[in-house]
Coordinates of C-alpha atoms in Angstrom, one line a residue:
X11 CA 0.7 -49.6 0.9
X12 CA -2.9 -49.4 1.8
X13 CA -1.7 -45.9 4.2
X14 CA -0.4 -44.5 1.2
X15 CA -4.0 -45.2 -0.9
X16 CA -5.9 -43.7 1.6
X17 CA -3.7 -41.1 2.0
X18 CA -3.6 -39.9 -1.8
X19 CA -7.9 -40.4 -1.4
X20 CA -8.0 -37.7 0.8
X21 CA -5.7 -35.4 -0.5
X22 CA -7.9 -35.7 -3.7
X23 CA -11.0 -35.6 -2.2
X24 CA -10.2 -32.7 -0.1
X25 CA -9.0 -30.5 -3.7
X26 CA -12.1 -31.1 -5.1
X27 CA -15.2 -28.9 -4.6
X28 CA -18.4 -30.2 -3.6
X29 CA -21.0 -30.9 -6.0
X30 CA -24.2 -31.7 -4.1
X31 CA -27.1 -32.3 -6.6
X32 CA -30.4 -30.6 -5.1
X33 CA -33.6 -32.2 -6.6
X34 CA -36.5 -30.8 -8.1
X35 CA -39.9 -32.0 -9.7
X36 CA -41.1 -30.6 -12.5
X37 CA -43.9 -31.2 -15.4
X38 CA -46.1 -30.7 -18.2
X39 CA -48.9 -31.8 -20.6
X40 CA -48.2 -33.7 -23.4
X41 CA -47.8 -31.5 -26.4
X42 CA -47.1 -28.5 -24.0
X43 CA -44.4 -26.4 -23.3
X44 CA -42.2 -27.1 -20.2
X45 CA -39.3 -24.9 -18.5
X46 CA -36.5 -26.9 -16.0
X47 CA -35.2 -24.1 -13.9
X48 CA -31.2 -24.3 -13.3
X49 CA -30.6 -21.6 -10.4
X50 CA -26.8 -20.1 -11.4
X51 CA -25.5 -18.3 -7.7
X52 CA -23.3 -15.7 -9.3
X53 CA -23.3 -13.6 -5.8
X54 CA -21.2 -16.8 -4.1
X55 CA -19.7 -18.7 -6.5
X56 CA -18.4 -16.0 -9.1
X57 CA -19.1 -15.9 -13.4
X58 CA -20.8 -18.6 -14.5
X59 CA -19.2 -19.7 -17.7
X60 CA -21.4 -22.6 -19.1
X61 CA -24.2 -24.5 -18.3
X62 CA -25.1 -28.0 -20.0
X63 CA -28.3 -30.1 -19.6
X64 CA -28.3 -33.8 -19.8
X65 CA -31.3 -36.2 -19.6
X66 CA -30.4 -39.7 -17.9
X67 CA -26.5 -39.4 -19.0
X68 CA -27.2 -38.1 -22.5
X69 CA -26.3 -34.5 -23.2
X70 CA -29.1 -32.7 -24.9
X71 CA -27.6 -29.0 -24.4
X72 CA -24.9 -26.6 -24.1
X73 CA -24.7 -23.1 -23.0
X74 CA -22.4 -20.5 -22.6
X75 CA -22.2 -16.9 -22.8
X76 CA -18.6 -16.5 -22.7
X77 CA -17.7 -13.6 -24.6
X78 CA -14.7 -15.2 -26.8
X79 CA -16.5 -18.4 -27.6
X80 CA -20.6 -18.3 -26.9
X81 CA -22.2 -21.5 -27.2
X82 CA -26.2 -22.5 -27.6
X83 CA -26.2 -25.8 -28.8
X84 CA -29.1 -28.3 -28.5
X85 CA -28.0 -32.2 -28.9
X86 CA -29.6 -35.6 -29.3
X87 CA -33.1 -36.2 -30.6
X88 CA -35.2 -33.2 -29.1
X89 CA -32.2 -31.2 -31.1
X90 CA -35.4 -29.6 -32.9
X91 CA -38.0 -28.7 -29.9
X92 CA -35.5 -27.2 -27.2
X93 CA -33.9 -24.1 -26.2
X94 CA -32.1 -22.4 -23.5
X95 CA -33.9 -19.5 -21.9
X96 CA -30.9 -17.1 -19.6
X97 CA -30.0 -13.3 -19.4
X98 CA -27.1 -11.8 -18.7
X99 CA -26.5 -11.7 -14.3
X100 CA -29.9 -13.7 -14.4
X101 CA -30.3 -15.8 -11.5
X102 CA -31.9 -18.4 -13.3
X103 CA -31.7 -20.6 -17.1
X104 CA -34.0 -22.7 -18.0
X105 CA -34.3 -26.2 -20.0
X106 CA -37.7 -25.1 -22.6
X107 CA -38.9 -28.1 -24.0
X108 CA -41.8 -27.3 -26.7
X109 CA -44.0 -29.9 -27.9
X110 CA -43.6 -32.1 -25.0
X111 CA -43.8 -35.8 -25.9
X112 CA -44.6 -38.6 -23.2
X113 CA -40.8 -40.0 -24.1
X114 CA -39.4 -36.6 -22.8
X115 CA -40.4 -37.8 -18.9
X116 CA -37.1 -38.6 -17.0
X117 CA -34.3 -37.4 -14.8
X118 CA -32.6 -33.9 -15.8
X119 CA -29.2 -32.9 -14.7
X120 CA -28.2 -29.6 -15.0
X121 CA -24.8 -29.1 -14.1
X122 CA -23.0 -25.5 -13.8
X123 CA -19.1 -24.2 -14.4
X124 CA -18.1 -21.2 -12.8
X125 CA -14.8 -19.6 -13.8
X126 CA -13.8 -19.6 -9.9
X127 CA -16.0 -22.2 -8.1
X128 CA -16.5 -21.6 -4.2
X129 CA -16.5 -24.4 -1.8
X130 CA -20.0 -24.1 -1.3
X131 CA -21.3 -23.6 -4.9
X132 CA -23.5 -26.1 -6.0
X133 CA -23.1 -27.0 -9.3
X134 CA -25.2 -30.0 -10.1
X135 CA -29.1 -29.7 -9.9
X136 CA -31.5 -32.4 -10.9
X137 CA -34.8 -32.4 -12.0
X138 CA -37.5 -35.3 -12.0
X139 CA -39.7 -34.3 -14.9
X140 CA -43.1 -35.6 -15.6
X141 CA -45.6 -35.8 -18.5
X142 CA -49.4 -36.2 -18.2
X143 CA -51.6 -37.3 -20.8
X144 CA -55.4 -35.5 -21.1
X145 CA -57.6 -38.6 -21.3
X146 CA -59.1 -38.8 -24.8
X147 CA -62.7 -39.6 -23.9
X148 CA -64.8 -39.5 -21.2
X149 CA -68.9 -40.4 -21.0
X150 CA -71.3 -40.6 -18.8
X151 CA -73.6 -43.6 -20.0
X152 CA -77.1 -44.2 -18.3
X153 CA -78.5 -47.7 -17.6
X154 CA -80.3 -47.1 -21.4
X155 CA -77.4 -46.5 -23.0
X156 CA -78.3 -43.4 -23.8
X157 CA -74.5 -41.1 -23.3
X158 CA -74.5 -38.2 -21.9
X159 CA -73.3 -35.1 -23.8
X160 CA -71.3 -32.4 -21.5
X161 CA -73.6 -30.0 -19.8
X162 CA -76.4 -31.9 -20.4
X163 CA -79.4 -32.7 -17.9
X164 CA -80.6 -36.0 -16.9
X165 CA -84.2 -35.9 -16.2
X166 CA -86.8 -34.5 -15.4
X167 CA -87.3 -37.8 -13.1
X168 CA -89.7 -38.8 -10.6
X169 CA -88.2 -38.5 -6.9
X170 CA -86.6 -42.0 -5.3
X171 CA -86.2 -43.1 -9.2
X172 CA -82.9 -45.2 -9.2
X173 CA -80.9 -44.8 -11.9
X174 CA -77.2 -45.8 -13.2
X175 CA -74.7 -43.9 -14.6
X176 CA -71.4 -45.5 -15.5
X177 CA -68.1 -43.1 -16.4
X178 CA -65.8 -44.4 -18.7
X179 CA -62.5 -42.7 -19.2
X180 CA -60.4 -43.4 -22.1
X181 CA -56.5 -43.4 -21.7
X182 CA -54.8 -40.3 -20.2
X183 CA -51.4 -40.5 -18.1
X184 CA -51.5 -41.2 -15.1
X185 CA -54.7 -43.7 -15.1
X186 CA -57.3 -41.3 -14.6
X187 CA -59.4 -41.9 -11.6
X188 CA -63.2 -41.8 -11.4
X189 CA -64.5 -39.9 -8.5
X190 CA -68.1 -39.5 -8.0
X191 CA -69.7 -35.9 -6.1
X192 CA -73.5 -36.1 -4.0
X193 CA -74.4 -32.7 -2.8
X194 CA -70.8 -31.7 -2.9
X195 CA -69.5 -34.7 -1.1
X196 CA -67.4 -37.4 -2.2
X197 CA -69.0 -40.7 -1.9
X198 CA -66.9 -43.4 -1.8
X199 CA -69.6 -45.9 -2.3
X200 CA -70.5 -44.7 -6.2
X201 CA -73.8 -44.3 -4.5

C-alpha cells in the first residue's frame, strides 16, 4: 500500500511544472508611488495569458490581455490606489501602488500563466516590499535651549568654547538614527 502512495507521488509530482519563487526587495515612501516588477519570459515559456498579484494570500489583482476575455481588475482594500502597468511582448508588468500607506508593507506574490508553460518557466515571483516613514521633526537644541533653525549658524564663538547640542528626531520608519560629522568624520563618541 505505502509502494503504491509513493508511487502515484511521483507520477504527480513529475507532471507538474516547476514553480520556483525568485525573491525580490522592493520599497517606497509613505505617500509615494511604488512599482513591483513581475518579469513575464515569453522567449522560453511561450504567451503569457494572465498575471495576478496577491499580498500575503489575499488577491489584490488580476491581469490578462487575452484577446477574447481581457481582464484588469484590482481587488481588496487598495481596490482604489492600484494598477497594472504591461505592454504588449513587454518583458516586464508591474504591481503600481499610489499613495503608499505604511499598512501596504508585506510579502507580494506575483504569479504568471502561460498558455504553454515550459519546464523551466518560472512562474511565481515574490517580492518583500517595504515602507519608510520621513521623520516629522528634527532639531538641533543648544545647551540654552535656544533650537536651531536649518541652515542656520551657531556662533560666532570664542575657540575651545564647549558647547552642547542635542538632536531630537521625531518618529519616521525605521527609527531614525542620529549620527554626528567632525571635519567630515564620523565620531562615534557625540564628541
Amino acid at each position: 500500500m505505502a509502494l503504491k502512495i509513493l508511487a502515484v507521488a511521483i507520477l504527480v509530482f513529475a507532471g507538474c511544472p516547476r514553480a520556483s519563487a525568485e525573491r525580490e526587495h522592493a520599497s517606497a515612501l509613505v505617500g509615494e508611488t511604488a512599482r513591483l516588477r513581475c518579469r513575464i519570459d515569453g522567449k522560453s515559456c511561450g504567451e503569457m495569458h494572465s498575471i495576478k498579484w496577491y499580498k500575503a494570500d489575499t488577491r489584490v489583482y488580476v491581469y490578462s490581455a487575452s484577446k477574447d476575455s481581457p481582464i484588469n481588475r484590482p481587488e481588496g482594500e487598495m481596490v482604489n490606489r492600484i494598477s497594472i502597468a504591461h505592454e504588449p511582448n513587454a518583458t516586464s508588468a508591474e504591481l503600481v501602488i499610489n499613495d503608499v500607506k505604511a499598512e501596504d508593507e508585506g510579502v507580494y506574490r506575483c504569479e504568471i500563466t502561460y498558455l504553454q508553460v515550459g519546464e523551466d518557466c518560472n512562474t511565481v515571483q515574490v517580492t518583500d516590499f517595504h515602507t519608510y516613514i520621513k521623520p516629522k521633526a528634527v532639531e538641533l537644541i543648544t545647551g540654552e535651549r535656544k533650537i536651531l533653525v536649518d541652515g542656520e549658524v551657531l556662533g560666532p564663538l570664542l575657540e575651545r568654547t564647549k558647547i552642547n547640542i542635542s538632536c531630537i528626531v521625531r518618529e519616521g520608519k525605521p527609527q531614525p538614527k542620529v549620527v554626528w560629522y567632525f571635519n567630515g568624520k564620523e565620531r562615534l563618541d557625540g564628541k
